PDB file of C-alpha atoms in Angstrom:
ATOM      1  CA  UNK J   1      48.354  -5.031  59.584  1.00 72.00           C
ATOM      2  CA  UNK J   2      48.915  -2.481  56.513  1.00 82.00           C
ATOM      3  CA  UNK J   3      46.498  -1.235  54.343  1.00 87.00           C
ATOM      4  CA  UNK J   4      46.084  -2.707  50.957  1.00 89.00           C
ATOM      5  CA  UNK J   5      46.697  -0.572  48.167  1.00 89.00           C
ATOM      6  CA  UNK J   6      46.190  -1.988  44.658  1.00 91.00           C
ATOM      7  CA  UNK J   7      48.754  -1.682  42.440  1.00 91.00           C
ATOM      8  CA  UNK J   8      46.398  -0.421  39.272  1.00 92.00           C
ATOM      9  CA  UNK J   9      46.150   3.242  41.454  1.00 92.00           C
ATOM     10  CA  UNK J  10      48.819   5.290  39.676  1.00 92.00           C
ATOM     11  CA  UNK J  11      47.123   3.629  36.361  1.00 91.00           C
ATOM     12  CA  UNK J  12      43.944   4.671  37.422  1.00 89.00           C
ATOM     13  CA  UNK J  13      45.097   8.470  38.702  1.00 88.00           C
ATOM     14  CA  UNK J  14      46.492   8.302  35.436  1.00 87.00           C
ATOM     15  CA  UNK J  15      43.549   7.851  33.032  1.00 85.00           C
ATOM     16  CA  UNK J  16      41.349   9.961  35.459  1.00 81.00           C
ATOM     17  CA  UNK J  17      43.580  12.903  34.717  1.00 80.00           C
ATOM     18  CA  UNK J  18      43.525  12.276  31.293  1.00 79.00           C
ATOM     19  CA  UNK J  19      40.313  11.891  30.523  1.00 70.00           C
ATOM     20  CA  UNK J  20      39.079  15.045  32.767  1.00 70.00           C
ATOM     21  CA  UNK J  21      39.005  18.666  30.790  1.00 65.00           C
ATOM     22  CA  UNK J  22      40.009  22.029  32.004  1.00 61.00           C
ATOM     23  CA  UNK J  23      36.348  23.412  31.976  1.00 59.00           C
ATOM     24  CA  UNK J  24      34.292  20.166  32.412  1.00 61.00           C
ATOM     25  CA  UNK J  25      33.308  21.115  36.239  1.00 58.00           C
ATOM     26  CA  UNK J  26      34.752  24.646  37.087  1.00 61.00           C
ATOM     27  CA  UNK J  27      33.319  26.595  33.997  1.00 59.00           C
ATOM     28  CA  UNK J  28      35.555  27.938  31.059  1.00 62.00           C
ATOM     29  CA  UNK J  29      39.063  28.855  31.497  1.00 62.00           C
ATOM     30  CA  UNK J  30      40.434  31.955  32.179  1.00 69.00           C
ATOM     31  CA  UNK J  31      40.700  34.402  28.524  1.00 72.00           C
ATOM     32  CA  UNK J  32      42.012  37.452  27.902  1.00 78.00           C
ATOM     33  CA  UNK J  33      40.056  41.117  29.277  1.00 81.00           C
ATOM     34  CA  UNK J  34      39.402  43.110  27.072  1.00 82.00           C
ATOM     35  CA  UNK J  35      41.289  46.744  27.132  1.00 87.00           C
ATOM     36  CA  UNK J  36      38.970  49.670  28.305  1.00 87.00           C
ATOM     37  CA  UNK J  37      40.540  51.762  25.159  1.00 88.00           C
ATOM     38  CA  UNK J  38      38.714  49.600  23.016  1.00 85.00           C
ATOM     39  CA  UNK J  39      34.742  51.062  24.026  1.00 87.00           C
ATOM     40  CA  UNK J  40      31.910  50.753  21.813  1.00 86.00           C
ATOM     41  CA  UNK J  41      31.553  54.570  20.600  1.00 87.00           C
ATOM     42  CA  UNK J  42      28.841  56.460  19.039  1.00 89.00           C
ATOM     43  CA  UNK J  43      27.828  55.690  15.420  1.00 86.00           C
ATOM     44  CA  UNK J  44      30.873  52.861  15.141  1.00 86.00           C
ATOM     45  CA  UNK J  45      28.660  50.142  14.090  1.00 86.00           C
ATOM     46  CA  UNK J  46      26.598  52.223  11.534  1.00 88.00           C
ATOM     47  CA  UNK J  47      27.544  51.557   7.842  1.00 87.00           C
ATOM     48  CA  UNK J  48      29.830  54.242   6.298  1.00 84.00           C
ATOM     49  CA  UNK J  49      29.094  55.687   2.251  1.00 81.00           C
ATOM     50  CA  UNK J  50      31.962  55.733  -0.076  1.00 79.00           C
ATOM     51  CA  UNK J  51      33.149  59.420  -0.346  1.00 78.00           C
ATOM     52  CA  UNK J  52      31.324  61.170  -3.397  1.00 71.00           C
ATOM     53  CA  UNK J  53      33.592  61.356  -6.457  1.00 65.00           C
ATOM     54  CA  UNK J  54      32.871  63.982  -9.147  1.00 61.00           C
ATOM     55  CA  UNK J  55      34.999  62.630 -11.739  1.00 56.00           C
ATOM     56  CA  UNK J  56      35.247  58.879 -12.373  1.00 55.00           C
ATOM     57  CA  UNK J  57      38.882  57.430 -14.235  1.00 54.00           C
ATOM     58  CA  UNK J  58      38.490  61.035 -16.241  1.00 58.00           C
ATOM     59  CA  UNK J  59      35.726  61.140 -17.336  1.00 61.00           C
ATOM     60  CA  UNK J  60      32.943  63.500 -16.506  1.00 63.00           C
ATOM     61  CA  UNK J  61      29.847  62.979 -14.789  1.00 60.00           C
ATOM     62  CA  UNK J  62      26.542  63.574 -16.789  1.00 65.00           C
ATOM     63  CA  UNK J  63      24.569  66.466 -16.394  1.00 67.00           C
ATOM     64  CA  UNK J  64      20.736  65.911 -14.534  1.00 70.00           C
ATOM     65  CA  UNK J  65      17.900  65.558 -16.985  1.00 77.00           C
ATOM     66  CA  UNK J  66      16.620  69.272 -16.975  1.00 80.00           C
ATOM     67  CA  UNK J  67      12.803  69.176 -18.394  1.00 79.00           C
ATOM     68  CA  UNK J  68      12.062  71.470 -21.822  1.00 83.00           C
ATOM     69  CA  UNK J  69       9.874  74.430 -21.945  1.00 84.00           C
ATOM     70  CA  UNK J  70       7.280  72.430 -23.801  1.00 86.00           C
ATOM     71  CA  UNK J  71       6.342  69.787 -21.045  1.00 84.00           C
ATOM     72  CA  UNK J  72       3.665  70.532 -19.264  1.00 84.00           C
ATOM     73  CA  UNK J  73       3.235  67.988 -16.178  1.00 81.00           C
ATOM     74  CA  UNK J  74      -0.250  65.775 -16.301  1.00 80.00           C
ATOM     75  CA  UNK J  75      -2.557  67.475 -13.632  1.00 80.00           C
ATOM     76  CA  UNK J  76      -4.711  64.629 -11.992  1.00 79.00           C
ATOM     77  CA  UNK J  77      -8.083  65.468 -10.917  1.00 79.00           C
ATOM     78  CA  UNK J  78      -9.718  64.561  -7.412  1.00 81.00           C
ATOM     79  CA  UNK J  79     -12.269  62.366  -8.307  1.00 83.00           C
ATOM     80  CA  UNK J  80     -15.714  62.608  -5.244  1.00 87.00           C
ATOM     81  CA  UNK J  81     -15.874  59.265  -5.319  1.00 89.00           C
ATOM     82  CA  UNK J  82     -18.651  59.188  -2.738  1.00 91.00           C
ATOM     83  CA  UNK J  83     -20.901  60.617  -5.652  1.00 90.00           C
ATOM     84  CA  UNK J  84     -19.756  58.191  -8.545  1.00 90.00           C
ATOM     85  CA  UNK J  85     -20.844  55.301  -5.989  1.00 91.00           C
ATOM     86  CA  UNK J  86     -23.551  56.917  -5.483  1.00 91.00           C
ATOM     87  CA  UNK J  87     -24.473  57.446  -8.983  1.00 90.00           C
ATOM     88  CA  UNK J  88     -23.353  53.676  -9.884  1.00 90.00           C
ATOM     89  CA  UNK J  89     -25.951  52.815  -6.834  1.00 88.00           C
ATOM     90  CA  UNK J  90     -28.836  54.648  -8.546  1.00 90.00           C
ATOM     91  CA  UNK J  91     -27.934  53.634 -12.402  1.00 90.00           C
ATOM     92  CA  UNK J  92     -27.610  50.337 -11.489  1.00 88.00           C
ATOM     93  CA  UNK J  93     -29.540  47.238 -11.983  1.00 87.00           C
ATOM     94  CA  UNK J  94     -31.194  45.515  -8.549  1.00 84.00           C
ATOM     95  CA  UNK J  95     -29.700  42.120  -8.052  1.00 84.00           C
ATOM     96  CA  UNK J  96     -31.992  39.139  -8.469  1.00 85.00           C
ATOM     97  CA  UNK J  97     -32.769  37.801  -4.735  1.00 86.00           C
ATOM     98  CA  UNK J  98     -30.732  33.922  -4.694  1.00 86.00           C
ATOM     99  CA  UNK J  99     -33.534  31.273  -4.109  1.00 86.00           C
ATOM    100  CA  UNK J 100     -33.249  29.040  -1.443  1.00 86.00           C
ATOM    101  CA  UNK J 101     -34.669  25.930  -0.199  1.00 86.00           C
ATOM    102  CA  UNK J 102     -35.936  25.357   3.387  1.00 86.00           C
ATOM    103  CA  UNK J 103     -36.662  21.954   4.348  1.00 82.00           C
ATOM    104  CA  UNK J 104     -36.941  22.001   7.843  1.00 84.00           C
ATOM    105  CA  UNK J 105     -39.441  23.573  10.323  1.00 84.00           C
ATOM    106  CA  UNK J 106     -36.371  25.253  11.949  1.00 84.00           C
ATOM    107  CA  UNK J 107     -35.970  27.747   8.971  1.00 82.00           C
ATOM    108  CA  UNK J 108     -32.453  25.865   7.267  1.00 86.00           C
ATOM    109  CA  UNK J 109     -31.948  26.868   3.641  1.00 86.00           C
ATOM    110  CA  UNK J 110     -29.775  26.028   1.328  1.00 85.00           C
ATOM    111  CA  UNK J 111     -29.026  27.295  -2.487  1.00 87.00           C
ATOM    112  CA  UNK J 112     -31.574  25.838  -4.919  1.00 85.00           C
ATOM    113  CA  UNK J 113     -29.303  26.052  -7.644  1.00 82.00           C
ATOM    114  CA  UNK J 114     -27.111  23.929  -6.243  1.00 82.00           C
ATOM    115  CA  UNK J 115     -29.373  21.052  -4.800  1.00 81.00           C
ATOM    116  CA  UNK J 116     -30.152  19.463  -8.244  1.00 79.00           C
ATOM    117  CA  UNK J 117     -33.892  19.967  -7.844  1.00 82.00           C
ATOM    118  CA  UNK J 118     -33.605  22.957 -10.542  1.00 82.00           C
ATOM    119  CA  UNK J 119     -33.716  21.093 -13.802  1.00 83.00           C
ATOM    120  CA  UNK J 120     -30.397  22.418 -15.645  1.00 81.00           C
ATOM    121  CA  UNK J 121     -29.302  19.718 -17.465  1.00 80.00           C
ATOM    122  CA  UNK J 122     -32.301  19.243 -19.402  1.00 82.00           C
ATOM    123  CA  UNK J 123     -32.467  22.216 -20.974  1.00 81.00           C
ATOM    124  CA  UNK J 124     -29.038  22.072 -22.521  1.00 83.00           C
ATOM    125  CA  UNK J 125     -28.698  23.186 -26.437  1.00 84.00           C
ATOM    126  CA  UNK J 126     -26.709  19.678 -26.961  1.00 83.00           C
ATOM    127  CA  UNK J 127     -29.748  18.056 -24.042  1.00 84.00           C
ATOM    128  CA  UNK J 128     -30.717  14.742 -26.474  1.00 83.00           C
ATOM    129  CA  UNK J 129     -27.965  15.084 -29.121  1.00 88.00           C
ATOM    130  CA  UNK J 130     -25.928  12.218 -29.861  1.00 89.00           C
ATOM    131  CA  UNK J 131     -22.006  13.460 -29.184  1.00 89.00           C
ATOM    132  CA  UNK J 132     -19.705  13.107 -32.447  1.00 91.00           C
ATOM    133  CA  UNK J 133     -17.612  10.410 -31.346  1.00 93.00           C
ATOM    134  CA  UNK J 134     -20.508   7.772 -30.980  1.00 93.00           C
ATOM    135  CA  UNK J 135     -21.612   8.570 -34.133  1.00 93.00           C
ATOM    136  CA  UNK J 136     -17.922   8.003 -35.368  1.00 94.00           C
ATOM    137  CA  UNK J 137     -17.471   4.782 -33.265  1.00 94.00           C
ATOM    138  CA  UNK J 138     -21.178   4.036 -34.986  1.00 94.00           C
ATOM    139  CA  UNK J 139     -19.830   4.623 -38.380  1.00 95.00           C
ATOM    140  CA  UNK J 140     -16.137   2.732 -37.920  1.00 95.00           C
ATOM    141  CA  UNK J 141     -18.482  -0.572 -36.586  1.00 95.00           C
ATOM    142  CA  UNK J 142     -20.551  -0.505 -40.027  1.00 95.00           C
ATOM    143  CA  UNK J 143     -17.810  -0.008 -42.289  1.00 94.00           C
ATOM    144  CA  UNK J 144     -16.036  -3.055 -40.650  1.00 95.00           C
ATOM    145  CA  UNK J 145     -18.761  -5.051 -40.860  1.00 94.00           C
ATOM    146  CA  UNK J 146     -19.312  -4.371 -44.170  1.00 93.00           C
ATOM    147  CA  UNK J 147     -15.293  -5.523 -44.907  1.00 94.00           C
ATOM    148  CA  UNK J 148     -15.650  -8.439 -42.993  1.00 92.00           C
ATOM    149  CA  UNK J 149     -19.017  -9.287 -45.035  1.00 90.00           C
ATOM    150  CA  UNK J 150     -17.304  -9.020 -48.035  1.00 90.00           C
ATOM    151  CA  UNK J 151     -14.460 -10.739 -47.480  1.00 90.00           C
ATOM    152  CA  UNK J 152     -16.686 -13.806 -46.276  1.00 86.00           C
ATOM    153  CA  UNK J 153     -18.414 -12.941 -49.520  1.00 84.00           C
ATOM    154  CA  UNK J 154     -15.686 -13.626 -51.167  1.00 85.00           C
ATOM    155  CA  UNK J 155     -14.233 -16.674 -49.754  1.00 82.00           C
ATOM    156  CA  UNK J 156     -17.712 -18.432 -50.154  1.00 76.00           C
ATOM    157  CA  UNK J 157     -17.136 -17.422 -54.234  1.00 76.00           C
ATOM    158  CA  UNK J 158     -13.768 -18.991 -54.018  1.00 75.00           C
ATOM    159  CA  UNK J 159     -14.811 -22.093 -52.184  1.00 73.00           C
ATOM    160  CA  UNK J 160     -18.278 -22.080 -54.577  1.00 71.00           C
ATOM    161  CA  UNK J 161     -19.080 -25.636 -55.686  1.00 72.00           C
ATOM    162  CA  UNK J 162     -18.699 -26.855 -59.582  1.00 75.00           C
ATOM    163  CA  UNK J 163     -21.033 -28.788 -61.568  1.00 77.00           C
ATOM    164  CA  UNK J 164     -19.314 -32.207 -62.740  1.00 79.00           C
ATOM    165  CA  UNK J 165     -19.863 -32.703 -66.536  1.00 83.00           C
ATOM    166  CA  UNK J 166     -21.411 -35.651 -67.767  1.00 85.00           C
ATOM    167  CA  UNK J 167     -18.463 -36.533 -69.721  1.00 88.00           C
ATOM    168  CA  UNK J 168     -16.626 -36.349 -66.192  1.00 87.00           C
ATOM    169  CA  UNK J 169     -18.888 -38.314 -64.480  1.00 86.00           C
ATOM    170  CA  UNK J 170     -19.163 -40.892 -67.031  1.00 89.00           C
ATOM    171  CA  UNK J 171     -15.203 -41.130 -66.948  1.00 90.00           C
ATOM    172  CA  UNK J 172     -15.054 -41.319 -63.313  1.00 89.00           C
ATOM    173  CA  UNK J 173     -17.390 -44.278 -63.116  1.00 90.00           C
ATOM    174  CA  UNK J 174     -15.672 -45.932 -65.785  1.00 91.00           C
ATOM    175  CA  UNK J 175     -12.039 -45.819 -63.758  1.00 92.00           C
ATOM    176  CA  UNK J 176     -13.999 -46.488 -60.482  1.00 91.00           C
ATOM    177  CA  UNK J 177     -15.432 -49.936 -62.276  1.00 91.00           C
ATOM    178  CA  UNK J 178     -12.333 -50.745 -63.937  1.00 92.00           C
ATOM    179  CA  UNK J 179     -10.380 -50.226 -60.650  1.00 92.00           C
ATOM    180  CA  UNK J 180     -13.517 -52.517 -59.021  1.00 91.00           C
ATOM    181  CA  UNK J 181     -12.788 -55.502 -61.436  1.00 92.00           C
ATOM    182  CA  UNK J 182      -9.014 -55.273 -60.931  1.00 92.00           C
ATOM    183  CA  UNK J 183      -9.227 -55.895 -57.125  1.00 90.00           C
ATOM    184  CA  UNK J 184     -12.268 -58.134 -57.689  1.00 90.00           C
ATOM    185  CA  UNK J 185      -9.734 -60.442 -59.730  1.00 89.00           C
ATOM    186  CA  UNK J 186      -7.266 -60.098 -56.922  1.00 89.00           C
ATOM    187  CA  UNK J 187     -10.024 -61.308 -54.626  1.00 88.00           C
ATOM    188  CA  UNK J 188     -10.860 -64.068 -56.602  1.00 88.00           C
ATOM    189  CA  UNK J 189      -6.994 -65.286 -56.987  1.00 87.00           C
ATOM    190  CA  UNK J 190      -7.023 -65.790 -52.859  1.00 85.00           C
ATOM    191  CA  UNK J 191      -6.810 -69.225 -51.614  1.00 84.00           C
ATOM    192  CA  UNK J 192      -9.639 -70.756 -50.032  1.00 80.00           C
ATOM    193  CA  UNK J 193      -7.984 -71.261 -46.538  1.00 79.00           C
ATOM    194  CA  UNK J 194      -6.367 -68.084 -44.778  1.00 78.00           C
ATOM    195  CA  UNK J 195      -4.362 -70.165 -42.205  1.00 80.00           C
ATOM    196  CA  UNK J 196      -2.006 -67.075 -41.592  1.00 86.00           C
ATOM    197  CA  UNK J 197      -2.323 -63.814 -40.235  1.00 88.00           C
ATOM    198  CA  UNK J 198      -0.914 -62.048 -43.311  1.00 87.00           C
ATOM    199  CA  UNK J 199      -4.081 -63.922 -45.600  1.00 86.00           C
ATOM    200  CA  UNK J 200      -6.268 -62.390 -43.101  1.00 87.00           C
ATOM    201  CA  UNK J 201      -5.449 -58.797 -43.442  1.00 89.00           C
ATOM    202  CA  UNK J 202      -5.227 -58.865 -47.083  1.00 88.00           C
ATOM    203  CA  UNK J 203      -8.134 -60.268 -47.898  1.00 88.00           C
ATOM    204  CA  UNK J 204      -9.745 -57.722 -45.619  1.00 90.00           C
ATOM    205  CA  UNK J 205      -8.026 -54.978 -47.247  1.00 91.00           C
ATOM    206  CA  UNK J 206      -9.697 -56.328 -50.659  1.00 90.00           C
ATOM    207  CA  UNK J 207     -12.728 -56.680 -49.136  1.00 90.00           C
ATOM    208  CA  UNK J 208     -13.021 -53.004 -47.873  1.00 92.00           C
ATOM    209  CA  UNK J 209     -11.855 -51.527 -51.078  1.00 91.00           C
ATOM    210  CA  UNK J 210     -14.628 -53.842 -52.631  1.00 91.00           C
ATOM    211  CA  UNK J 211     -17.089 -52.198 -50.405  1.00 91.00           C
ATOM    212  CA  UNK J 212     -16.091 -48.430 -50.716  1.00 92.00           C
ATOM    213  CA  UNK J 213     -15.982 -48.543 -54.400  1.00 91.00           C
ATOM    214  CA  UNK J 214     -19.177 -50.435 -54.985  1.00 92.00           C
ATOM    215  CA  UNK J 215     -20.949 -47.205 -52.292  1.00 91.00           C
ATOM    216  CA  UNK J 216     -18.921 -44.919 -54.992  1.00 89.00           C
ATOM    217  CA  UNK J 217     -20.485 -46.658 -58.139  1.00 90.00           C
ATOM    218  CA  UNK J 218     -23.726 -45.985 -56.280  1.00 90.00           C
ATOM    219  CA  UNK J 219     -23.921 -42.797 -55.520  1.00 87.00           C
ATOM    220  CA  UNK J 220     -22.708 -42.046 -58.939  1.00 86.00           C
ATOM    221  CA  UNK J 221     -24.819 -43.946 -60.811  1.00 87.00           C
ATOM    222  CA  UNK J 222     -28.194 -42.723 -58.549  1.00 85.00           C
ATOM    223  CA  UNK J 223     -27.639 -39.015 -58.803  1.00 81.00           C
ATOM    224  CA  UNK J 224     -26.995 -37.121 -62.112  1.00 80.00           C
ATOM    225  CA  UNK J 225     -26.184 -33.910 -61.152  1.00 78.00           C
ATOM    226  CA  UNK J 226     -22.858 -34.061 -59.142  1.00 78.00           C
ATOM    227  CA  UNK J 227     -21.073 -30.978 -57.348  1.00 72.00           C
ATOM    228  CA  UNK J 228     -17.165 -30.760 -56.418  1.00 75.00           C
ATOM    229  CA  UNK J 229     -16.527 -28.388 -53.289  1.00 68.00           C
ATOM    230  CA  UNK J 230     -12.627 -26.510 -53.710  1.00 63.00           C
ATOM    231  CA  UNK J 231     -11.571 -26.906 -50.299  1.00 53.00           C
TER     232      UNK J 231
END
């Protein structure tokens, strides 16, 4: 029998050729050699100075700064500095030893100044002092308090209570009498039998005026001196 052959091949050759580069398996493809005329030669990479000029678009160069007869150059002198340090070393003061603190049995230290056992902070010029902005804060508190006092001050004078006059009090219990007899009349003028609701209610309305002025008349009549509150 013959061989099957699938008839995607030439398809497939197709795309495989394609797809493949020149250089993918074989390395890079062939270039150019170079020509041996072209050798690297002595000094060629080196940078090369634009050729010196003496006269730039006409005009002249200047002349170097020549020095006058009357400088005369600053001489420095060789200091021995082995004998100024030595000097400094005998002139100078002996440093204070740092103390330490050794807690352990083992010898370990460590700077006293630093531990907070050395009492610094108490001795302080400003140690004790009250700082400036308490005392402000202290002062802005008392002068507020002593607004808001008198402003309550105030509003106690404006809300202060009035004496009533006798001639006020005897004018007041006159209209609160008359007023008494003019709903005591009305009172009166109800019929015997309140067979309705509307009766009802009235004559209870008549009876608690009747009661709240008579407790007015009362109070007026028991105390002399009477005071009115503004409110």
């Amino acid at each position: 029998p013959l061989r099957y052959i699938s008839k995607y091949r030439e398809f497939v050759k197709h795309e495989a050729v394609k797809n493949k580069s020149q250089w993918k398996t074989m390395g890079p493809a062939k270039v150019a050699v170079p020509s041996p005329n072209d050798f690297l030669q002595k000094h060629s990479k080196e940078p090369k100075l634009a050729p010196k000029k003496k006269e730039e678009d006409g005009k002249k160069l200047l002349p170097l700064s020549v020095p006058q007869r009357t400088y005369r150059p600053v001489i420095r002198i060789k200091k021995n500095f082995i004998n100024k340090n030595a000097v400094a070393v005998i002139r100078g003061v002996p440093k204070k030893p740092r103390p330490f603190c050794v807690d352990t049995r083992q010898g370990d230290k460590y700077p006293l100044e630093t531990s907070g056992l050395v009492p610094k902070y108490i001795k302080k010029k400003n140690y004790g002092v009250t700082p400036k902005y308490v005392t402000r804060r202290n002062e802005e508190i008392k002068r507020e308090e002593e607004e808001y006092e008198a402003r309550v001050l105030e509003q106690l004078k404006k809300k202060a209570m009035k004496t009533l006059s006798d001639e006020e009090r005897t004018n007041i219990l006159k209209a609160l009498k008359n007023n008494w007899e003019e709903i005591n009349h009305a009172y009166q003028g109800l019929p015997v039998l309140t067979d309705t609701r509307y009766k009802k209610i009235h004559k209870e309305e008549l009876e608690l005026k009747l009661r709240q002025l008579e407790h007015d008349i009362a109070a007026i009549e028991k105390h002399k001196n009477i005071y009115i509150a503004d409110v």
